[in-house]
């Protein structure tokens, strides 16, 4: 048996198949039209409805100052003692709100609440896209009981396909080593059909800042 010749014949067959494709048996099958429904409302409303449906807690903020006030309010209401935060932009928000935080990685396991930014928000599924590029790292997504996310209206995209195009444009020099897509709170069903909390955060807050709102 000549392994080299067999391999060459196999590769030739693959190339021929790619060049001379077999005509489709289903001529009337439409593969070009989108299978998704049109958005009846704006992307922000579509995202908010799907995010809440997934179990998230959505807070709309008209500008940075309202975000500061809202985070301060929920910190007091939820009794968040200290928030884990390593992103400088968010540290400035917490400092402005007069809220204690830590950026010591050795204290991460001791904290119950963490705050991060995100890369994109997907309107069609109510999902949040994170990358490993921000200093917050990937561990915060699964270690803490409560994950606070701060996003902007400008980050909302229709779907993952659109977000992937923008990801390529955003990270032109070096692509992050990891992307995470959070679709809401994790749920698992046991053998008796009882639904329980799965892995990951038990609470997911999103503070959506509308930077286009006049201040």
Tab-separated table of N, CA and C in Angstrom, residues 113-205:
chain	number	residue	atom	x	y	z
A	113	UNK	N	-19.183	39.772	45.607
A	113	UNK	CA	-19.670	40.661	44.562
A	113	UNK	C	-18.492	41.174	43.744
A	114	UNK	N	-18.650	41.191	42.432
A	114	UNK	CA	-17.622	41.729	41.548
A	114	UNK	C	-18.256	42.545	40.447
A	115	UNK	N	-17.486	43.473	39.888
A	115	UNK	CA	-18.000	44.343	38.833
A	115	UNK	C	-17.015	44.382	37.674
A	116	UNK	N	-17.541	44.283	36.456
A	116	UNK	CA	-16.711	44.335	35.252
A	116	UNK	C	-17.443	45.113	34.170
A	117	UNK	N	-16.707	45.463	33.134
A	117	UNK	CA	-17.321	45.952	31.915
A	117	UNK	C	-17.556	44.749	31.000
A	118	UNK	N	-17.957	44.992	29.777
A	118	UNK	CA	-18.153	43.911	28.812
A	118	UNK	C	-17.753	44.421	27.434
A	119	UNK	N	-17.771	43.543	26.446
A	119	UNK	CA	-17.398	43.942	25.089
A	119	UNK	C	-18.621	44.257	24.227
A	120	UNK	N	-19.615	43.364	24.276
A	120	UNK	CA	-20.820	43.570	23.469
A	120	UNK	C	-22.036	43.028	24.200
A	121	UNK	N	-23.201	43.535	23.816
A	121	UNK	CA	-24.486	43.050	24.303
A	121	UNK	C	-25.300	42.629	23.085
A	122	UNK	N	-25.874	41.432	23.144
A	122	UNK	CA	-26.583	40.880	21.993
A	122	UNK	C	-28.094	41.005	22.199
A	123	UNK	N	-28.718	41.817	21.368
A	123	UNK	CA	-30.134	42.120	21.543
A	123	UNK	C	-31.019	40.896	21.343
A	124	UNK	N	-30.712	40.093	20.340
A	124	UNK	CA	-31.607	39.000	19.966
A	124	UNK	C	-31.718	37.921	21.046
A	125	UNK	N	-30.660	37.741	21.820
A	125	UNK	CA	-30.652	36.687	22.844
A	125	UNK	C	-30.523	37.220	24.263
A	126	UNK	N	-30.292	38.529	24.414
A	126	UNK	CA	-30.107	39.077	25.750
A	126	UNK	C	-28.812	38.613	26.387
A	127	UNK	N	-27.804	38.338	25.564
A	127	UNK	CA	-26.535	37.800	26.045
A	127	UNK	C	-25.481	38.895	26.199
A	128	UNK	N	-24.453	38.588	27.003
A	128	UNK	CA	-23.341	39.506	27.223
A	128	UNK	C	-22.063	38.830	26.762
A	129	UNK	N	-21.265	39.543	25.971
A	129	UNK	CA	-20.015	39.005	25.456
A	129	UNK	C	-18.851	39.625	26.224
A	130	UNK	N	-18.016	38.765	26.805
A	130	UNK	CA	-16.828	39.200	27.521
A	130	UNK	C	-15.590	38.660	26.810
A	131	UNK	N	-14.495	39.389	26.895
A	131	UNK	CA	-13.214	38.871	26.425
A	131	UNK	C	-12.238	38.861	27.594
A	132	UNK	N	-11.127	38.165	27.413
A	132	UNK	CA	-10.106	38.081	28.454
A	132	UNK	C	-9.178	39.285	28.431
A	133	UNK	N	-9.406	40.220	27.509
A	133	UNK	CA	-8.510	41.366	27.382
A	133	UNK	C	-8.562	42.314	28.566
A	134	UNK	N	-9.765	42.674	29.083
A	134	UNK	CA	-9.775	43.586	30.231
A	134	UNK	C	-9.052	42.986	31.422
A	135	UNK	N	-8.573	43.864	32.284
A	135	UNK	CA	-7.801	43.401	33.443
A	135	UNK	C	-8.635	42.594	34.427
A	136	UNK	N	-9.967	42.622	34.292
A	136	UNK	CA	-10.823	41.895	35.242
A	136	UNK	C	-10.608	40.400	35.165
A	137	UNK	N	-10.154	39.909	34.012
A	137	UNK	CA	-9.872	38.486	33.888
A	137	UNK	C	-11.128	37.657	33.772
A	138	UNK	N	-10.932	36.353	33.572
A	138	UNK	CA	-12.072	35.471	33.334
A	138	UNK	C	-12.583	34.810	34.606
A	139	UNK	N	-11.794	34.840	35.676
A	139	UNK	CA	-12.197	34.107	36.876
A	139	UNK	C	-13.447	34.670	37.520
A	140	UNK	N	-13.651	35.980	37.397
A	140	UNK	CA	-14.756	36.631	38.087
A	140	UNK	C	-16.111	36.116	37.619
A	141	UNK	N	-16.172	35.563	36.410
A	141	UNK	CA	-17.440	35.131	35.849
A	141	UNK	C	-18.056	33.963	36.601
A	142	UNK	N	-17.245	33.147	37.245
A	142	UNK	CA	-17.764	31.934	37.871
A	142	UNK	C	-17.517	31.846	39.367
A	143	UNK	N	-16.668	32.720	39.903
A	143	UNK	CA	-16.290	32.613	41.309
A	143	UNK	C	-17.282	33.309	42.231
A	144	UNK	N	-17.799	34.447	41.811
A	144	UNK	CA	-18.582	35.292	42.701
A	144	UNK	C	-20.067	34.975	42.673
A	145	UNK	N	-20.744	35.305	43.785
A	145	UNK	CA	-22.192	35.097	43.874
A	145	UNK	C	-22.959	36.111	43.027
A	146	UNK	N	-22.457	37.342	43.001
A	146	UNK	CA	-23.131	38.411	42.274
A	146	UNK	C	-22.165	39.052	41.291
A	147	UNK	N	-22.540	39.106	40.027
A	147	UNK	CA	-21.719	39.720	38.983
A	147	UNK	C	-22.437	40.966	38.496
A	148	UNK	N	-21.796	42.119	38.680
A	148	UNK	CA	-22.326	43.390	38.197
A	148	UNK	C	-21.619	43.724	36.896
A	149	UNK	N	-22.386	44.033	35.873
A	149	UNK	CA	-21.824	44.391	34.573
A	149	UNK	C	-22.248	45.811	34.229
A	150	UNK	N	-21.295	46.599	33.767
A	150	UNK	CA	-21.582	47.955	33.314
A	150	UNK	C	-21.364	47.996	31.805
A	151	UNK	N	-22.413	48.314	31.075
A	151	UNK	CA	-22.335	48.384	29.621
A	151	UNK	C	-22.934	49.681	29.120
A	152	UNK	N	-22.827	49.900	27.830
A	152	UNK	CA	-23.388	51.107	27.223
A	152	UNK	C	-24.318	50.727	26.079
A	153	UNK	N	-25.202	51.653	25.726
A	153	UNK	CA	-26.133	51.424	24.626
A	153	UNK	C	-25.371	51.178	23.329
A	154	UNK	N	-24.226	51.830	23.179
A	154	UNK	CA	-23.431	51.690	21.954
A	154	UNK	C	-22.892	50.280	21.771
A	155	UNK	N	-22.824	49.501	22.842
A	155	UNK	CA	-22.309	48.138	22.757
A	155	UNK	C	-23.357	47.129	22.306
A	156	UNK	N	-24.599	47.533	22.211
A	156	UNK	CA	-25.665	46.608	21.831
A	156	UNK	C	-25.606	46.340	20.327
A	157	UNK	N	-25.535	45.061	19.986
A	157	UNK	CA	-25.533	44.630	18.590
A	157	UNK	C	-26.698	43.663	18.373
A	158	UNK	N	-27.164	43.530	17.126
A	158	UNK	CA	-28.315	42.662	16.875
A	158	UNK	C	-28.087	41.210	17.290
A	159	UNK	N	-26.916	40.644	16.916
A	159	UNK	CA	-26.683	39.229	17.168
A	159	UNK	C	-25.186	38.944	17.196
A	160	UNK	N	-24.849	37.675	17.417
A	160	UNK	CA	-23.454	37.274	17.552
A	160	UNK	C	-22.686	37.440	16.243
A	161	UNK	N	-23.355	37.224	15.117
A	161	UNK	CA	-22.693	37.360	13.827
A	161	UNK	C	-22.168	38.781	13.637
A	162	UNK	N	-23.000	39.762	13.969
A	162	UNK	CA	-22.577	41.156	13.858
A	162	UNK	C	-21.463	41.463	14.848
A	163	UNK	N	-21.576	40.930	16.060
A	163	UNK	CA	-20.557	41.182	17.082
A	163	UNK	C	-19.206	40.623	16.671
A	164	UNK	N	-19.188	39.448	16.030
A	164	UNK	CA	-17.928	38.852	15.599
A	164	UNK	C	-17.223	39.734	14.574
A	165	UNK	N	-17.994	40.358	13.692
A	165	UNK	CA	-17.389	41.265	12.707
A	165	UNK	C	-16.721	42.439	13.408
A	166	UNK	N	-17.391	42.971	14.419
A	166	UNK	CA	-16.845	44.113	15.148
A	166	UNK	C	-15.667	43.701	16.026
A	167	UNK	N	-15.687	42.458	16.513
A	167	UNK	CA	-14.564	41.957	17.309
A	167	UNK	C	-13.286	41.964	16.479
A	168	UNK	N	-13.392	41.542	15.214
A	168	UNK	CA	-12.228	41.534	14.330
A	168	UNK	C	-11.711	42.948	14.087
A	169	UNK	N	-12.629	43.905	14.028
A	169	UNK	CA	-12.226	45.294	13.827
A	169	UNK	C	-11.645	45.897	15.109
A	170	UNK	N	-12.152	45.471	16.247
A	170	UNK	CA	-11.716	46.026	17.529
A	170	UNK	C	-10.328	45.528	17.915
A	171	UNK	N	-10.097	44.232	17.748
A	171	UNK	CA	-8.818	43.640	18.134
A	171	UNK	C	-8.006	43.357	16.875
A	172	UNK	N	-7.432	44.397	16.310
A	172	UNK	CA	-6.710	44.248	15.040
A	172	UNK	C	-5.301	43.712	15.237
A	173	UNK	N	-4.676	44.025	16.372
A	173	UNK	CA	-3.285	43.608	16.580
A	173	UNK	C	-3.190	42.237	17.228
A	174	UNK	N	-3.953	42.034	18.293
A	174	UNK	CA	-3.886	40.757	19.007
A	174	UNK	C	-5.271	40.376	19.507
A	175	UNK	N	-5.731	39.229	19.089
A	175	UNK	CA	-7.042	38.738	19.507
A	175	UNK	C	-6.949	38.180	20.929
A	176	UNK	N	-7.914	38.486	21.798
A	176	UNK	CA	-7.908	37.919	23.149
A	176	UNK	C	-7.893	36.393	23.112
A	177	UNK	N	-7.336	35.813	24.147
A	177	UNK	CA	-7.210	34.352	24.185
A	177	UNK	C	-8.540	33.660	24.451
A	178	UNK	N	-9.526	34.411	24.947
A	178	UNK	CA	-10.785	33.772	25.324
A	178	UNK	C	-11.941	34.761	25.217
A	179	UNK	N	-13.086	34.268	24.760
A	179	UNK	CA	-14.337	35.017	24.790
A	179	UNK	C	-15.367	34.187	25.554
A	180	UNK	N	-16.166	34.864	26.371
A	180	UNK	CA	-17.252	34.205	27.088
A	180	UNK	C	-18.569	34.864	26.712
A	181	UNK	N	-19.592	34.056	26.541
A	181	UNK	CA	-20.925	34.572	26.250
A	181	UNK	C	-21.848	34.114	27.375
A	182	UNK	N	-22.352	35.070	28.133
A	182	UNK	CA	-23.238	34.760	29.254
A	182	UNK	C	-24.671	35.010	28.809
A	183	UNK	N	-25.484	33.969	28.876
A	183	UNK	CA	-26.870	34.042	28.423
A	183	UNK	C	-27.859	34.186	29.574
A	184	UNK	N	-27.361	34.528	30.754
A	184	UNK	CA	-28.231	34.650	31.916
A	184	UNK	C	-27.767	33.726	33.015
A	185	UNK	N	-28.626	33.528	33.982
A	185	UNK	CA	-28.280	32.674	35.109
A	185	UNK	C	-28.350	31.211	34.710
A	186	UNK	N	-27.393	30.446	35.201
A	186	UNK	CA	-27.331	29.027	34.878
A	186	UNK	C	-28.374	28.253	35.685
A	187	UNK	N	-29.072	27.349	35.018
A	187	UNK	CA	-30.075	26.502	35.668
A	187	UNK	C	-29.828	25.044	35.280
A	188	UNK	N	-29.955	24.146	36.225
A	188	UNK	CA	-29.836	22.719	35.956
A	188	UNK	C	-31.077	22.006	36.485
A	189	UNK	N	-31.420	20.908	35.831
A	189	UNK	CA	-32.607	20.149	36.221
A	189	UNK	C	-32.173	18.772	36.700
A	190	UNK	N	-32.594	18.396	37.917
A	190	UNK	CA	-32.205	17.104	38.466
A	190	UNK	C	-33.115	15.999	37.915
A	191	UNK	N	-32.890	14.777	38.375
A	191	UNK	CA	-33.626	13.623	37.845
A	191	UNK	C	-35.111	13.667	38.192
A	192	UNK	N	-35.474	14.471	39.205
A	192	UNK	CA	-36.876	14.607	39.586
A	192	UNK	C	-37.558	15.765	38.886
A	193	UNK	N	-36.802	16.445	38.013
A	193	UNK	CA	-37.380	17.562	37.288
A	193	UNK	C	-37.322	18.878	38.021
A	194	UNK	N	-36.660	18.905	39.186
A	194	UNK	CA	-36.536	20.149	39.943
A	194	UNK	C	-35.421	21.011	39.349
A	195	UNK	N	-35.717	22.283	39.121
A	195	UNK	CA	-34.734	23.208	38.560
A	195	UNK	C	-33.965	23.883	39.691
A	196	UNK	N	-32.638	23.836	39.629
A	196	UNK	CA	-31.798	24.416	40.657
A	196	UNK	C	-30.773	25.349	40.032
A	197	UNK	N	-30.131	26.143	40.894
A	197	UNK	CA	-29.079	27.048	40.444
A	197	UNK	C	-27.877	26.250	39.957
A	198	UNK	N	-27.370	26.600	38.780
A	198	UNK	CA	-26.208	25.925	38.239
A	198	UNK	C	-24.927	26.633	38.634
A	199	UNK	N	-23.867	26.390	37.874
A	199	UNK	CA	-22.602	27.042	38.134
A	199	UNK	C	-22.666	28.505	37.710
A	200	UNK	N	-21.810	29.317	38.306
A	200	UNK	CA	-21.781	30.723	37.944
A	200	UNK	C	-22.497	31.590	38.967
A	201	UNK	N	-22.608	32.869	38.645
A	201	UNK	CA	-23.193	33.840	39.560
A	201	UNK	C	-24.661	33.536	39.846
A	202	UNK	N	-25.060	33.779	41.083
A	202	UNK	CA	-26.454	33.594	41.475
A	202	UNK	C	-27.291	34.818	41.119
A	203	UNK	N	-26.617	35.959	40.983
A	203	UNK	CA	-27.287	37.184	40.566
A	203	UNK	C	-26.451	37.855	39.473
A	204	UNK	N	-27.133	38.357	38.451
A	204	UNK	CA	-26.460	39.040	37.360
A	204	UNK	C	-27.143	40.386	37.141
A	205	UNK	N	-26.415	41.464	37.457
A	205	UNK	CA	-26.929	42.819	37.290
A	205	UNK	C	-26.281	43.454	36.057
